[in-house]
Coordinates of C-alpha atoms in Angstrom, one line a residue:
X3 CA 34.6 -20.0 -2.0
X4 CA 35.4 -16.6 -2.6
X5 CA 35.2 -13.9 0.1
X6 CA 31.9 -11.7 0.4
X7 CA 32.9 -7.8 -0.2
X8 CA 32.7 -6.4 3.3
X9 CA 29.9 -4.2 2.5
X10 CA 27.3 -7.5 1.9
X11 CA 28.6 -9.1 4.9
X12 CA 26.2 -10.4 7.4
X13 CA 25.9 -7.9 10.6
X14 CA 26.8 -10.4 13.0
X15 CA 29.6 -11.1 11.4
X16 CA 30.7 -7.7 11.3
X17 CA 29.7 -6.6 14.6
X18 CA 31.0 -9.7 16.4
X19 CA 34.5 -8.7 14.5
X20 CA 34.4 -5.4 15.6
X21 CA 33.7 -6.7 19.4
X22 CA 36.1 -9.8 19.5
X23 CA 39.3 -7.5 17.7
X24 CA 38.5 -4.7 20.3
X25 CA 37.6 -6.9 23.8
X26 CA 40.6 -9.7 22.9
X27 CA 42.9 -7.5 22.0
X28 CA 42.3 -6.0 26.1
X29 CA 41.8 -9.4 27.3
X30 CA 45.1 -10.0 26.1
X31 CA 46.7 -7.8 28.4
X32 CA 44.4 -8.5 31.1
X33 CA 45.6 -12.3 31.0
X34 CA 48.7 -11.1 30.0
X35 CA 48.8 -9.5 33.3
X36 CA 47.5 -12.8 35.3
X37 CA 50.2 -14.7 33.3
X38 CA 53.5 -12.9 34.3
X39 CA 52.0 -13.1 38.5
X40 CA 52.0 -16.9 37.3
X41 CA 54.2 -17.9 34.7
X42 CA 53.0 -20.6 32.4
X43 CA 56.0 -20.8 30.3
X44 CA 55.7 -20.1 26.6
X45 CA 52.9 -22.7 25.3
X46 CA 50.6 -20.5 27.1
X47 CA 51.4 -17.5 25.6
X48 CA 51.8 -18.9 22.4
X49 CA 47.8 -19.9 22.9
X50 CA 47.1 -16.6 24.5
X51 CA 48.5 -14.9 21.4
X52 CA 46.4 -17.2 19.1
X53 CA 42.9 -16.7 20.7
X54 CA 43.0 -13.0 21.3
X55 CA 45.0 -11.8 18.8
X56 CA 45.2 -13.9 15.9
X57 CA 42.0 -15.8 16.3
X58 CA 39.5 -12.5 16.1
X59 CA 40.8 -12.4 12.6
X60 CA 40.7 -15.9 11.3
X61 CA 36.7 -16.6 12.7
X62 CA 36.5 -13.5 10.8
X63 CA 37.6 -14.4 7.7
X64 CA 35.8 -18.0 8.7
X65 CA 32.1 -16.8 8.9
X66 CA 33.0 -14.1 5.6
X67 CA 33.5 -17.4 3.9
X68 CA 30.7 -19.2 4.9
X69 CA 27.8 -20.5 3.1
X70 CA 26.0 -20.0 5.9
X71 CA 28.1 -17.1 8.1
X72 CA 25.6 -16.4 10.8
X73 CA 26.0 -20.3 12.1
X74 CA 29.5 -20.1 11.5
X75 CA 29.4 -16.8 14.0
X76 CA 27.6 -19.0 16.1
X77 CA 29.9 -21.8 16.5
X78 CA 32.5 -18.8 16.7
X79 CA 30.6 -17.2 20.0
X80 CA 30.9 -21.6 21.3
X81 CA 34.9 -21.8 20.7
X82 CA 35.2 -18.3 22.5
X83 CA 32.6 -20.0 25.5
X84 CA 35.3 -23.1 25.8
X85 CA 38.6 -20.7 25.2
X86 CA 37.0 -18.8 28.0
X87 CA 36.5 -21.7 30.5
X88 CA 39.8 -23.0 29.5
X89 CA 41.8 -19.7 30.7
X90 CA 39.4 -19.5 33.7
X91 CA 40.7 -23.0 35.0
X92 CA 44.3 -22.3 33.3
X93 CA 45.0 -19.5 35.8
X94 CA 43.7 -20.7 38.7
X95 CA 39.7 -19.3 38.9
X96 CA 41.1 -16.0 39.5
X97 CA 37.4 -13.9 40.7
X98 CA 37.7 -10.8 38.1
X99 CA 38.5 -13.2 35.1
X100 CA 36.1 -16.1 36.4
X101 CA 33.1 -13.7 36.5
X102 CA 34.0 -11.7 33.7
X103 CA 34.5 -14.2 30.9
X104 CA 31.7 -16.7 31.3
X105 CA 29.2 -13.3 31.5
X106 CA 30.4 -12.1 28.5
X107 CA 30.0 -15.5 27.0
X108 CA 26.8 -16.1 28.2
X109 CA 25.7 -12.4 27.2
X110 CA 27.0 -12.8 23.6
X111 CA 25.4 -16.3 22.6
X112 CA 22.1 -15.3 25.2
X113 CA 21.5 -12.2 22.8
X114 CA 21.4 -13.6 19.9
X115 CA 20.1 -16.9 20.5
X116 CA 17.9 -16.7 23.8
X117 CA 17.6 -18.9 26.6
X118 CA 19.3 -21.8 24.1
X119 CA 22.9 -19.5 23.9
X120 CA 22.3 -19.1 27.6
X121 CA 22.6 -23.4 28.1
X122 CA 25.2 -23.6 24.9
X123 CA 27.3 -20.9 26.5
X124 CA 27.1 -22.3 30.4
X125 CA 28.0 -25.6 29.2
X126 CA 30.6 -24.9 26.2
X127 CA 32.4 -22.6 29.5
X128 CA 31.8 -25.3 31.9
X129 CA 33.1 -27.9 29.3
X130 CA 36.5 -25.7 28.6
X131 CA 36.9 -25.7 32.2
X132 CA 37.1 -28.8 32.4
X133 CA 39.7 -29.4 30.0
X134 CA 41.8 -27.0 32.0
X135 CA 41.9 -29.1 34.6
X136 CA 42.2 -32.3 33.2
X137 CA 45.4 -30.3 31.4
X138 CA 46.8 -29.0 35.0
X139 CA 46.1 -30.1 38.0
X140 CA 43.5 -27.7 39.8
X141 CA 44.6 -24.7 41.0
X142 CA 43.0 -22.1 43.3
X143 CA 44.1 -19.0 43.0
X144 CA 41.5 -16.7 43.3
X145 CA 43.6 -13.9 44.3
X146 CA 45.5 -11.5 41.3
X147 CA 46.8 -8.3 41.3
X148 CA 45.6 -4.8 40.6
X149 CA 46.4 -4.1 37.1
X150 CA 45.1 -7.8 36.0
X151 CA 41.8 -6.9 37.9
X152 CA 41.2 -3.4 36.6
X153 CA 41.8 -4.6 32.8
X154 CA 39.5 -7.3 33.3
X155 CA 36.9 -5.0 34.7
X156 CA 38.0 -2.6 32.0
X157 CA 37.5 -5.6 29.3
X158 CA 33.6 -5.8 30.8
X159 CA 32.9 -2.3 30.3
X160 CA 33.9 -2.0 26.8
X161 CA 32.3 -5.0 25.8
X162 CA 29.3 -3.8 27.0
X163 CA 29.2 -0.4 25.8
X164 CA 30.4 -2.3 22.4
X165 CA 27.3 -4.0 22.3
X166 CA 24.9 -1.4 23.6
X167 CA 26.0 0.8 20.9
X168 CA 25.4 -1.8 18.2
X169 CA 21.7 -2.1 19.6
X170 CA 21.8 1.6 19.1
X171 CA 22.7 1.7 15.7
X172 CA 20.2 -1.7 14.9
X173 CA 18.1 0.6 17.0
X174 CA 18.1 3.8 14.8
X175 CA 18.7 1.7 11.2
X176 CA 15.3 -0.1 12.2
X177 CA 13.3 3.2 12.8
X178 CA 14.2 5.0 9.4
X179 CA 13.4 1.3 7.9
X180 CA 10.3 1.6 9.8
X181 CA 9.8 5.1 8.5
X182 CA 10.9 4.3 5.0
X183 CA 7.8 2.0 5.0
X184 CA 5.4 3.5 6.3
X185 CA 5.9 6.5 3.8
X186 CA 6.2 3.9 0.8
X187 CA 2.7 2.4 2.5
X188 CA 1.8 5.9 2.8
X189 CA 2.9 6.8 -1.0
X190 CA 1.4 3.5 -2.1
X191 CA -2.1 4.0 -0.5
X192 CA -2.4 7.7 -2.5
X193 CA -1.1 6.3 -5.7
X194 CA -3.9 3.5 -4.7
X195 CA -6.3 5.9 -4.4
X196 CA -5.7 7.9 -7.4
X197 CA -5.9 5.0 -9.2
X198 CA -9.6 4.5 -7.9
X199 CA -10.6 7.9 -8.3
X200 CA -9.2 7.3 -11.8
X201 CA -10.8 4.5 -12.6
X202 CA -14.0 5.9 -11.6
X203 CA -13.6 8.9 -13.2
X204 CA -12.9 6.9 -16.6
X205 CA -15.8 4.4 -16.0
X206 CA -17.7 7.5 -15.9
X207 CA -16.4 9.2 -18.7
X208 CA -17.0 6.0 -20.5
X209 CA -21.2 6.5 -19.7
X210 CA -21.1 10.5 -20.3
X211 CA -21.9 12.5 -23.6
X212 CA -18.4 14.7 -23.7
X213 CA -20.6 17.1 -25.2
X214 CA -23.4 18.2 -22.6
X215 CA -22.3 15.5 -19.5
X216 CA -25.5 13.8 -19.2
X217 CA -25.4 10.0 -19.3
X218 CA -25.2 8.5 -22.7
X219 CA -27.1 5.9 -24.3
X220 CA -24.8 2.8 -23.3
X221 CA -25.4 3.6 -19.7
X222 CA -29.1 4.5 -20.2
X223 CA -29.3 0.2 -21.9
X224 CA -27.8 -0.5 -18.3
X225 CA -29.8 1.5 -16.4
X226 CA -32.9 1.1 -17.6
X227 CA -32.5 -3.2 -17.9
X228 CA -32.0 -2.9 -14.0
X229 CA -34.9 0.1 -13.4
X230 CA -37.1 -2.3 -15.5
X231 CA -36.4 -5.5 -13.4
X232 CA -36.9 -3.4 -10.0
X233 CA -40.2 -2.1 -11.3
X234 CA -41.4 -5.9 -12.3
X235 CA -39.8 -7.2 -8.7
X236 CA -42.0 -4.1 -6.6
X237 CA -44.9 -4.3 -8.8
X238 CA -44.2 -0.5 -9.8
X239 CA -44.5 1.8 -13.2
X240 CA -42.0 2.9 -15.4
X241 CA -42.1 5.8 -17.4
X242 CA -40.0 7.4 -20.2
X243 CA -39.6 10.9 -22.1
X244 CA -38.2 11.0 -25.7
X245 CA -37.8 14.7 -26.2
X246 CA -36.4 16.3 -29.5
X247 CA -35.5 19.3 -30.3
X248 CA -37.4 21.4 -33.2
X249 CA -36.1 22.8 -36.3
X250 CA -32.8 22.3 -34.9
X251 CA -31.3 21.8 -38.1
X252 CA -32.3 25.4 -38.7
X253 CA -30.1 26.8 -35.9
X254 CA -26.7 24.8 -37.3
X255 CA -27.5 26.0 -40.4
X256 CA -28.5 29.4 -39.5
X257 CA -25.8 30.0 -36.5
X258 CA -23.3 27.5 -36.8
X259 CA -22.6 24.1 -35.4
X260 CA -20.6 25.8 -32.3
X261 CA -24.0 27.7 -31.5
X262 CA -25.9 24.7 -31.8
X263 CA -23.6 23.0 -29.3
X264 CA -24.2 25.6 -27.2
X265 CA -28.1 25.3 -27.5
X266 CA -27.6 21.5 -26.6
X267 CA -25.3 22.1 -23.7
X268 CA -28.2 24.4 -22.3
X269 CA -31.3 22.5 -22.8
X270 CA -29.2 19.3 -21.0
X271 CA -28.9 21.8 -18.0
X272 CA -32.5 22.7 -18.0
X273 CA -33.5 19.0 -18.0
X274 CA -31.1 17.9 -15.8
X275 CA -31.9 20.8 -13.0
X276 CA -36.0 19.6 -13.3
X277 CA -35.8 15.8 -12.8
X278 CA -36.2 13.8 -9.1
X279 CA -33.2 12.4 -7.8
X280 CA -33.4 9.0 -9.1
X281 CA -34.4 10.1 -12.5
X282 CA -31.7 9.6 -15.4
X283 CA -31.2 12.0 -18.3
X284 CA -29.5 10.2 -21.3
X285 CA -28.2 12.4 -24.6
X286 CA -30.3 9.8 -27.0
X287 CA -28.4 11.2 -30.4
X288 CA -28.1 14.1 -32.2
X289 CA -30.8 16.4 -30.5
X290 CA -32.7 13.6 -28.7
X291 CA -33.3 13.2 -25.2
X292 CA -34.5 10.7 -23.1
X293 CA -35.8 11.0 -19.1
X294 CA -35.9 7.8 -17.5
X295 CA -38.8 8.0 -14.4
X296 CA -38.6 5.0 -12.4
X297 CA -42.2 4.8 -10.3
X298 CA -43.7 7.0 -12.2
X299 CA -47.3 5.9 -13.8
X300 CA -48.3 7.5 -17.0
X301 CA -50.5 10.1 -16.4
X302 CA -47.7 11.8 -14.2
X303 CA -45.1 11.0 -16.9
X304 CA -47.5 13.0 -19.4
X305 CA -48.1 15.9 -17.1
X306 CA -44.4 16.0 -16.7
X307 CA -43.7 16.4 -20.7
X308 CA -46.1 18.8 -20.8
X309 CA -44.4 20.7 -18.2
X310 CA -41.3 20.6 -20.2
X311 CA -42.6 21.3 -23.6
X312 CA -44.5 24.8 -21.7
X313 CA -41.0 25.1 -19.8
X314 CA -38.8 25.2 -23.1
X315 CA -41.3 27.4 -24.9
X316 CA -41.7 29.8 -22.7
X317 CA -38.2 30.5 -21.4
X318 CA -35.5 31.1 -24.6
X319 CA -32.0 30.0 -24.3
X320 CA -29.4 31.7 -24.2
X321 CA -26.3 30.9 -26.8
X322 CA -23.6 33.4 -26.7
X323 CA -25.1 36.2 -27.4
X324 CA -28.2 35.0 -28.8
X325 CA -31.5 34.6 -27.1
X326 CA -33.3 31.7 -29.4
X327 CA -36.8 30.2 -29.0
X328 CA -36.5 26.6 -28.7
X329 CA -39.4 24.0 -28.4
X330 CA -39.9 20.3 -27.7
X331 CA -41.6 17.8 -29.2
X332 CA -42.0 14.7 -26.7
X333 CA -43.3 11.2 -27.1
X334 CA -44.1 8.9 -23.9
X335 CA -44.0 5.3 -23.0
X336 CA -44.4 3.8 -20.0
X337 CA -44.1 0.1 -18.2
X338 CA -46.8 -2.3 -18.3
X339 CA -48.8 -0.2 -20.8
X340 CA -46.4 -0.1 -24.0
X341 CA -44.0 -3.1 -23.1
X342 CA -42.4 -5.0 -20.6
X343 CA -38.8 -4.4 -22.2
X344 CA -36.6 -1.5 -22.9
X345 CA -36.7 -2.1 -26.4
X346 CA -40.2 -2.3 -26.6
X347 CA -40.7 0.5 -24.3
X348 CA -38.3 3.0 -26.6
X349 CA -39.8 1.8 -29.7
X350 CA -43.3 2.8 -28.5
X351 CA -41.7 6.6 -27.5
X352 CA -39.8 6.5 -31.0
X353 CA -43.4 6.3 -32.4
X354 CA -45.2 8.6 -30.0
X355 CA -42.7 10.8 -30.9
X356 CA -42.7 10.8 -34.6
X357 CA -46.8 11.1 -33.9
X358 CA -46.3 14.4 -32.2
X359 CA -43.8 15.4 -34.9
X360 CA -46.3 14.9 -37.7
X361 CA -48.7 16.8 -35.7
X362 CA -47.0 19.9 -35.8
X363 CA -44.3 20.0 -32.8
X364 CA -44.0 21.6 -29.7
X365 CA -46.1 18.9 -28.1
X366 CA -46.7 15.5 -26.2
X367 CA -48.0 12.3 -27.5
X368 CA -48.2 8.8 -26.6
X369 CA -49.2 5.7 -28.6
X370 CA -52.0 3.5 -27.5
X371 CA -51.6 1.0 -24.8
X372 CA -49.4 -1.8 -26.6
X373 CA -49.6 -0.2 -29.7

């Protein structure tokens, strides 16, 4: 299996590298030093060489290789736990060394793999102890001399401050991540947003007349299907205005399309600024209008076109520069009297209004009830 570029090597790996080529390479001397008060002859330098100088770099190359590197660190961390019980017992249970090495054993495999490294590091320690003795008979020799002791202190300390500063650096790595993320969730939530407010704006484009803004007739079939069911469900009226414009024609032929948009833009303002609440004002078609009145019985609905038709007539609009007189001519329908459906309910205004059309405009009519 080809090695993994160092750059896509597991952090373990790396970090433990780092640790192991820095502490052994000091442990070395440190043993070193316990090995010339006690000579050992050359197989134990030989070893001593092979753990802590060579050995850093062939687990390294080990886990690199792995298929799985971080259990290959781990079983690393478990040869280092026996090495270190083996030189513990091999010298003679010198104090510095036999505190030292089985706390940095137990604090390497306890880190990463909790109160379980704790037990596999005591016992893999207590287990290369054990073959120390069994390879020479035990020896106490808990004294050892200064420089042996200080650079097995020394060994501590680094290892240590190895490790804290790797926590520091997993430390500050996890905090950008941490802020990376929650300005992606931050930057995802806006775009989320805008997507709604999007979407909502389309949906409503999608039921407004891009001409004057009021609701257009797709949305007034929705609206008025659900206002009709309410009204049947409460045991309320429904009323409806069908207002058209007179002699339009005459102003787009007299002043131009573009002045006759204007006229329509204006008398869509008018209607929309003199309706409740819960009315809806739908652009019909052409110069047709329709006011929805939900609760409204008819004798109110009627009282209301009238209002508009006196409304319109007596207040010109304004185009441009043009001040035009503009009237109304207004049929009304309303629920139970002229239908129970919205197509029955329009049709009835259609003809009311075509009645007050005939009748000479710039008025109100209504059919008779289910006419």
């Amino acid at each position: 299996m080809a090695a993994a570029p160092p750059s896509t090597v597991h952090w373990i790996v790396r970090m433990n590298h780092r640790n192991r080529t820095v502490c052994f390479a000091l442990l070395f001397a440190a043993l070193g030093a316990h090995l010339l008060e006690r000579p050992l002859g050359a197989p134990a330098w030989a070893a001593l060489v092979l753990q802590f100088l060579i050995g850093p770099q062939l687990q390294y190359l080990w886990a690199r290789r792995s298929a799985q590197p971080v259990q290959a660190e781990f079983f690393n961390m478990l040869i280092d736990s026996v090495g270190f019980g083996l030189w513990v017992a091999v010298l003679g249970f010198p104090l510095a060394v036999t505190l030292i090495l089985p706390i940095g054993a137990s604090f390497n495999l306890t880190a990463f793999r909790g109160l379980r490294g704790l037990g596999e590091a005591v016992v893999a320690t207590g287990a290369g102890g054990l073959l120390g003795v069994v390879l020479q008979d035990l020896v106490w020799l808990p004294q050892a001399g200064v420089v042996a002791t200080g650079l097995a202190v020394l060994v501590l300390h680094v290892f240590v401050a190895l490790v804290a500063l790797s926590a520091h650096d997993r430390s500050v790595r996890l905090h950008v991540a941490r802020q990376q993320l929650r300005t992606s969730e931050q930057a995802l939530q806006q775009q989320l947003e805008q997507n709604q407010r999007l979407h909502a704006q389309l949906e409503d484009q999608a039921h407004r007349d891009p001409l004057t803004g009021l609701f257009n007739r797709r949305y007034l079939v929705e609206t008025m299907e659900r206002a009709l069911a309410q009204s049947v469900q409460q045991g309320q009226a429904l009323s409806l205005l069908l207002l058209d414009l007179d002699y339009f024609k005459q102003v787009n032929d007299t002043w131009g399309h573009q002045t006759g948009d204007e006229v329509l833009r204006a008398v869509a303002a008018r209607l929309a600024a003199h309706v409740r609440a819960g009315d809806t004002v739908c652009r019909y078609g052409g110069e047709e209008f329709l006011v929805l009145l939900p609760g409204m019985p008819h004798a109110q609905a009627e009282e209301r076109a009238r209002h508009c038709c006196a409304e319109l007539a007596q207040q010109p609009i304004q185009a441009g520069d043009l001040r035009l007189a503009m009237t109304w001519s207004i049929g009304v329908a309303s629920h139970p009297l002229h239908g129970g459906s919205a197509q029955a309910l329009i049709a009835a205004a259609d003809r009311a209004l075509y009645q007050a059309k005939h009748q000479g405009r710039n008025r109100v009519a209504m059919m008779p009830a289910h006419a």
